[in-house]
Amino acid sequence: MSKLPVTVGQILKGKNGIYEIIEALKTNTVFKAAILGSTSEEIHPGAQQLAVIKTETDESMNYVFNRERNNYELPHMASCKTIRALRDVIGFDSQTPLEPQCMVFEWMDQDLRTVPYSRFRSKPGLPRVIARSVLETLAFLKETYGAFHSGIIPQPYLHRQDEDERSLLNFIDINPNNILLSNVDSTCPVVKVGDLGNMLREGYDDTRIQSLPTRAPEVWRGLGCFHSSDVWSLGTTVIFSLPTKPHYGLWNLTTTKLTYWLAQRLVFGAGDKIIDGNTEAWCIAKIIRLVGPISPPVNEAFLDEFSLARALEKEEYEDPETGEMKQFITVGTVRQELERIGGVPQDLIEFIEYLLVIDHTKRPTAREALGHPYLADVVA
């Protein structure tokens, strides 16, 4: 028997409160809700308190939805203050078989993807707060559960996207879509991590996971995904959040667009790809140029991909219009690219380089990274 869908205007009753759906944030699955009543806190007259309600209508994604609920029920999970809190559940009672199954989360004002350029310019310390909060979360998951955050893109969804779109839009690891912020304009912005449906045990190697721009070298090699892979993802995500400005004539973005899109295209990922197909090889070639050589893959299925990546990083092509010889991969090292942005503090560049170590066994853990001088005196 099918569950009823969630719709705007609907009233839902959970164990801890009553909620009215007021806006769809993501079609059919994520909604903004007003808290009409709560058993755990007083709702002051005239003050609208908000929550986020998540449900799932795609059967192929139910396992992620249920895994997130189960992960939130793990012992000690509620003690981590840098993970978005689960405040209620709805519809998991067998007495109400038609009621939609929902999770009710604390409201956060926005995700990192939607933070405008002006905020980073006016608050240059924001990347510090973001980095510390995320590292606190990663350290907690590692030390408490032996787990990492990066998730899986179901294959049916992959087939509905072209490869360039996948490389830019499908973020399910530590990345700008699941880093959540509130009170960005205050002196004490709040940063938390969401999407615990993406939490898995270390060493997962059934398929290569993480989004393409943030995928760690060991994942590209087919070795598996680890806690250290999330540390790499954080390093690339901090680059995405830098207060950059449009240059090179590549973009038609305004300063109100999130700057990580600009940085992403200029640094990691396939946004600057000039060949047909071979998105994965292009991303690997970018890592080789930006950070350094990657050991051969442990999975033979990826040998051709790595061979092409090495060729792309070294070779040139003849421009058909000018006859000029040009490089396929035009970025420099991470340091060169960050210095080219302009205005990026040296201690931040050093911190990013500290996180982006090719060998995952030599990459710092989240706990070790929390001791880096760049994060001194920053409270998550």
PDB file of C-alpha atoms in Angstrom, residues 63-209:
ATOM      1  CA  TYR A  63      17.604   2.591   1.427  1.00  0.00           C
ATOM      2  CA  VAL A  64      19.414   5.933   1.835  1.00  0.00           C
ATOM      3  CA  PHE A  65      16.398   7.449   3.605  1.00  0.00           C
ATOM      4  CA  ASN A  66      16.127   4.512   6.010  1.00  0.00           C
ATOM      5  CA  ARG A  67      19.878   4.429   6.573  1.00  0.00           C
ATOM      6  CA  GLU A  68      19.801   8.095   7.584  1.00  0.00           C
ATOM      7  CA  ARG A  69      17.060   7.438  10.132  1.00  0.00           C
ATOM      8  CA  ASN A  70      18.938   4.424  11.500  1.00  0.00           C
ATOM      9  CA  ASN A  71      22.172   6.404  11.712  1.00  0.00           C
ATOM     10  CA  TYR A  72      20.481   9.119  13.748  1.00  0.00           C
ATOM     11  CA  GLU A  73      19.330   6.459  16.208  1.00  0.00           C
ATOM     12  CA  LEU A  74      22.875   5.240  16.854  1.00  0.00           C
ATOM     13  CA  PRO A  75      24.097   5.713  20.436  1.00  0.00           C
ATOM     14  CA  HIS A  76      25.768   9.090  21.029  1.00  0.00           C
ATOM     15  CA  MET A  77      24.768  10.552  17.643  1.00  0.00           C
ATOM     16  CA  ALA A  78      22.687  13.288  19.286  1.00  0.00           C
ATOM     17  CA  SER A  79      25.726  14.391  21.306  1.00  0.00           C
ATOM     18  CA  CYS A  80      27.539  15.752  18.234  1.00  0.00           C
ATOM     19  CA  LYS A  81      26.651  19.438  18.036  1.00  0.00           C
ATOM     20  CA  THR A  82      28.115  19.871  14.544  1.00  0.00           C
ATOM     21  CA  ILE A  83      25.615  17.440  12.975  1.00  0.00           C
ATOM     22  CA  ARG A  84      22.179  18.792  12.093  1.00  0.00           C
ATOM     23  CA  ALA A  85      19.797  17.523  14.766  1.00  0.00           C
ATOM     24  CA  LEU A  86      16.895  15.180  14.119  1.00  0.00           C
ATOM     25  CA  ARG A  87      14.012  16.565  16.169  1.00  0.00           C
ATOM     26  CA  ASP A  88      11.159  14.221  15.232  1.00  0.00           C
ATOM     27  CA  VAL A  89       9.929  11.329  13.069  1.00  0.00           C
ATOM     28  CA  ILE A  90       6.523  10.893  11.450  1.00  0.00           C
ATOM     29  CA  GLY A  91       4.700   7.931   9.934  1.00  0.00           C
ATOM     30  CA  PHE A  92       6.903   5.083  11.128  1.00  0.00           C
ATOM     31  CA  ASP A  93       4.043   3.802  13.295  1.00  0.00           C
ATOM     32  CA  SER A  94       2.352   0.679  11.914  1.00  0.00           C
ATOM     33  CA  GLN A  95      -0.955   2.093  13.191  1.00  0.00           C
ATOM     34  CA  THR A  96      -0.876   4.772  10.440  1.00  0.00           C
ATOM     35  CA  PRO A  97       0.062   2.835   7.273  1.00  0.00           C
ATOM     36  CA  LEU A  98      -0.965   5.602   4.835  1.00  0.00           C
ATOM     37  CA  GLU A  99       0.812   8.463   6.595  1.00  0.00           C
ATOM     38  CA  PRO A 100       4.006   9.575   4.794  1.00  0.00           C
ATOM     39  CA  GLN A 101       7.237   8.579   6.491  1.00  0.00           C
ATOM     40  CA  CYS A 102       9.164  11.738   7.345  1.00  0.00           C
ATOM     41  CA  MET A 103      12.135  12.920   9.345  1.00  0.00           C
ATOM     42  CA  VAL A 104      11.979  16.376  10.927  1.00  0.00           C
ATOM     43  CA  PHE A 105      15.293  18.217  11.215  1.00  0.00           C
ATOM     44  CA  GLU A 106      16.320  21.444  12.868  1.00  0.00           C
ATOM     45  CA  TRP A 107      16.101  24.437  10.568  1.00  0.00           C
ATOM     46  CA  MET A 108      19.332  25.809   9.092  1.00  0.00           C
ATOM     47  CA  ASP A 109      19.212  29.040   7.080  1.00  0.00           C
ATOM     48  CA  GLN A 110      21.100  27.832   4.007  1.00  0.00           C
ATOM     49  CA  ASP A 111      23.681  25.455   2.615  1.00  0.00           C
ATOM     50  CA  LEU A 112      27.159  26.460   1.520  1.00  0.00           C
ATOM     51  CA  ARG A 113      26.061  26.256  -2.103  1.00  0.00           C
ATOM     52  CA  THR A 114      23.806  29.293  -1.626  1.00  0.00           C
ATOM     53  CA  VAL A 115      26.103  31.560   0.388  1.00  0.00           C
ATOM     54  CA  PRO A 116      26.626  34.640  -1.815  1.00  0.00           C
ATOM     55  CA  TYR A 117      29.954  36.084  -2.834  1.00  0.00           C
ATOM     56  CA  SER A 118      29.432  39.173  -0.668  1.00  0.00           C
ATOM     57  CA  ARG A 119      29.317  37.113   2.542  1.00  0.00           C
ATOM     58  CA  PHE A 120      32.761  35.623   1.983  1.00  0.00           C
ATOM     59  CA  ARG A 121      34.223  39.020   1.121  1.00  0.00           C
ATOM     60  CA  SER A 122      32.775  40.577   4.279  1.00  0.00           C
ATOM     61  CA  LYS A 123      33.585  37.573   6.500  1.00  0.00           C
ATOM     62  CA  PRO A 124      37.001  36.186   5.516  1.00  0.00           C
ATOM     63  CA  GLY A 125      37.028  34.080   8.690  1.00  0.00           C
ATOM     64  CA  LEU A 126      34.038  32.032   7.535  1.00  0.00           C
ATOM     65  CA  PRO A 127      36.161  29.296   5.864  1.00  0.00           C
ATOM     66  CA  ARG A 128      37.838  28.742   9.268  1.00  0.00           C
ATOM     67  CA  VAL A 129      34.494  28.159  10.974  1.00  0.00           C
ATOM     68  CA  ILE A 130      33.353  25.875   8.165  1.00  0.00           C
ATOM     69  CA  ALA A 131      36.559  23.831   8.259  1.00  0.00           C
ATOM     70  CA  ARG A 132      36.551  23.402  12.033  1.00  0.00           C
ATOM     71  CA  SER A 133      32.889  22.364  12.203  1.00  0.00           C
ATOM     72  CA  VAL A 134      33.265  19.823   9.413  1.00  0.00           C
ATOM     73  CA  LEU A 135      36.463  18.396  10.888  1.00  0.00           C
ATOM     74  CA  GLU A 136      34.773  18.046  14.286  1.00  0.00           C
ATOM     75  CA  THR A 137      32.018  16.055  12.577  1.00  0.00           C
ATOM     76  CA  LEU A 138      34.433  13.833  10.667  1.00  0.00           C
ATOM     77  CA  ALA A 139      36.490  13.160  13.796  1.00  0.00           C
ATOM     78  CA  PHE A 140      33.323  12.216  15.690  1.00  0.00           C
ATOM     79  CA  LEU A 141      32.156   9.787  12.976  1.00  0.00           C
ATOM     80  CA  LYS A 142      35.595   8.181  12.756  1.00  0.00           C
ATOM     81  CA  GLU A 143      36.236   7.872  16.484  1.00  0.00           C
ATOM     82  CA  THR A 144      32.715   6.848  17.493  1.00  0.00           C
ATOM     83  CA  TYR A 145      31.623   4.593  14.633  1.00  0.00           C
ATOM     84  CA  GLY A 146      34.658   3.942  12.424  1.00  0.00           C
ATOM     85  CA  ALA A 147      32.645   5.606   9.670  1.00  0.00           C
ATOM     86  CA  PHE A 148      33.005   8.224   6.952  1.00  0.00           C
ATOM     87  CA  HIS A 149      30.421  10.562   5.447  1.00  0.00           C
ATOM     88  CA  SER A 150      30.747  10.115   1.692  1.00  0.00           C
ATOM     89  CA  GLY A 151      27.769   8.497  -0.003  1.00  0.00           C
ATOM     90  CA  ILE A 152      26.678   6.630  -3.109  1.00  0.00           C
ATOM     91  CA  ILE A 153      24.920   7.852  -6.233  1.00  0.00           C
ATOM     92  CA  PRO A 154      22.410   5.127  -7.205  1.00  0.00           C
ATOM     93  CA  GLN A 155      23.069   3.895 -10.742  1.00  0.00           C
ATOM     94  CA  PRO A 156      19.487   4.557 -11.988  1.00  0.00           C
ATOM     95  CA  TYR A 157      19.998   8.224 -11.143  1.00  0.00           C
ATOM     96  CA  LEU A 158      23.351   8.346 -12.879  1.00  0.00           C
ATOM     97  CA  HIS A 159      21.818   7.138 -16.114  1.00  0.00           C
ATOM     98  CA  ARG A 160      19.380  10.053 -16.080  1.00  0.00           C
ATOM     99  CA  GLN A 161      22.213  12.594 -16.243  1.00  0.00           C
ATOM    100  CA  ASP A 162      24.863  13.321 -18.842  1.00  0.00           C
ATOM    101  CA  GLU A 163      28.390  12.961 -17.522  1.00  0.00           C
ATOM    102  CA  ASP A 164      29.226  16.673 -17.368  1.00  0.00           C
ATOM    103  CA  GLU A 165      26.022  17.379 -15.454  1.00  0.00           C
ATOM    104  CA  ARG A 166      26.790  14.540 -13.057  1.00  0.00           C
ATOM    105  CA  SER A 167      30.258  15.906 -12.373  1.00  0.00           C
ATOM    106  CA  LEU A 168      28.865  19.285 -11.336  1.00  0.00           C
ATOM    107  CA  LEU A 169      25.508  18.622  -9.728  1.00  0.00           C
ATOM    108  CA  ASN A 170      25.529  15.312  -7.861  1.00  0.00           C
ATOM    109  CA  PHE A 171      27.120  16.135  -4.537  1.00  0.00           C
ATOM    110  CA  ILE A 172      26.659  13.547  -1.815  1.00  0.00           C
ATOM    111  CA  ASP A 173      29.917  13.619   0.145  1.00  0.00           C
ATOM    112  CA  ILE A 174      31.462  16.453   2.155  1.00  0.00           C
ATOM    113  CA  ASN A 175      30.651  19.291  -0.204  1.00  0.00           C
ATOM    114  CA  PRO A 176      28.739  22.588  -0.405  1.00  0.00           C
ATOM    115  CA  ASN A 177      25.307  20.911  -0.497  1.00  0.00           C
ATOM    116  CA  ASN A 178      25.500  19.199   2.880  1.00  0.00           C
ATOM    117  CA  ILE A 179      27.412  21.872   4.791  1.00  0.00           C
ATOM    118  CA  LEU A 180      24.635  23.891   6.422  1.00  0.00           C
ATOM    119  CA  LEU A 181      24.836  27.381   7.906  1.00  0.00           C
ATOM    120  CA  SER A 182      22.776  29.701  10.085  1.00  0.00           C
ATOM    121  CA  ASN A 183      23.401  33.227  11.363  1.00  0.00           C
ATOM    122  CA  VAL A 184      26.031  33.866   8.696  1.00  0.00           C
ATOM    123  CA  ASP A 185      25.818  37.630   9.282  1.00  0.00           C
ATOM    124  CA  SER A 186      26.426  37.324  13.017  1.00  0.00           C
ATOM    125  CA  THR A 187      29.705  37.207  14.897  1.00  0.00           C
ATOM    126  CA  CYS A 188      29.057  33.521  15.657  1.00  0.00           C
ATOM    127  CA  PRO A 189      27.877  31.717  12.503  1.00  0.00           C
ATOM    128  CA  VAL A 190      26.642  28.170  13.041  1.00  0.00           C
ATOM    129  CA  VAL A 191      27.895  25.437  10.706  1.00  0.00           C
ATOM    130  CA  LYS A 192      26.640  21.848  10.709  1.00  0.00           C
ATOM    131  CA  VAL A 193      26.821  18.769   8.500  1.00  0.00           C
ATOM    132  CA  GLY A 194      23.706  17.051   7.161  1.00  0.00           C
ATOM    133  CA  ASP A 195      22.779  14.004   5.057  1.00  0.00           C
ATOM    134  CA  LEU A 196      23.737  11.157   7.376  1.00  0.00           C
ATOM    135  CA  GLY A 197      22.227   8.742   4.870  1.00  0.00           C
ATOM    136  CA  ASN A 198      25.673   9.022   3.292  1.00  0.00           C
ATOM    137  CA  MET A 199      27.501   7.625   6.327  1.00  0.00           C
ATOM    138  CA  LEU A 200      29.241   4.315   5.599  1.00  0.00           C
ATOM    139  CA  ARG A 201      31.911   2.118   7.145  1.00  0.00           C
ATOM    140  CA  GLU A 202      35.525   2.784   6.231  1.00  0.00           C
ATOM    141  CA  GLY A 203      36.988   0.883   3.299  1.00  0.00           C
ATOM    142  CA  TYR A 204      33.813   0.746   1.198  1.00  0.00           C
ATOM    143  CA  ASP A 205      34.916  -0.252  -2.316  1.00  0.00           C
ATOM    144  CA  ASP A 206      31.848  -1.724  -4.040  1.00  0.00           C
ATOM    145  CA  THR A 207      31.858   1.263  -6.372  1.00  0.00           C
ATOM    146  CA  ARG A 208      33.764   4.525  -6.646  1.00  0.00           C
ATOM    147  CA  ILE A 209      31.877   7.043  -4.580  1.00  0.00           C
TER     148      ILE A 209
END
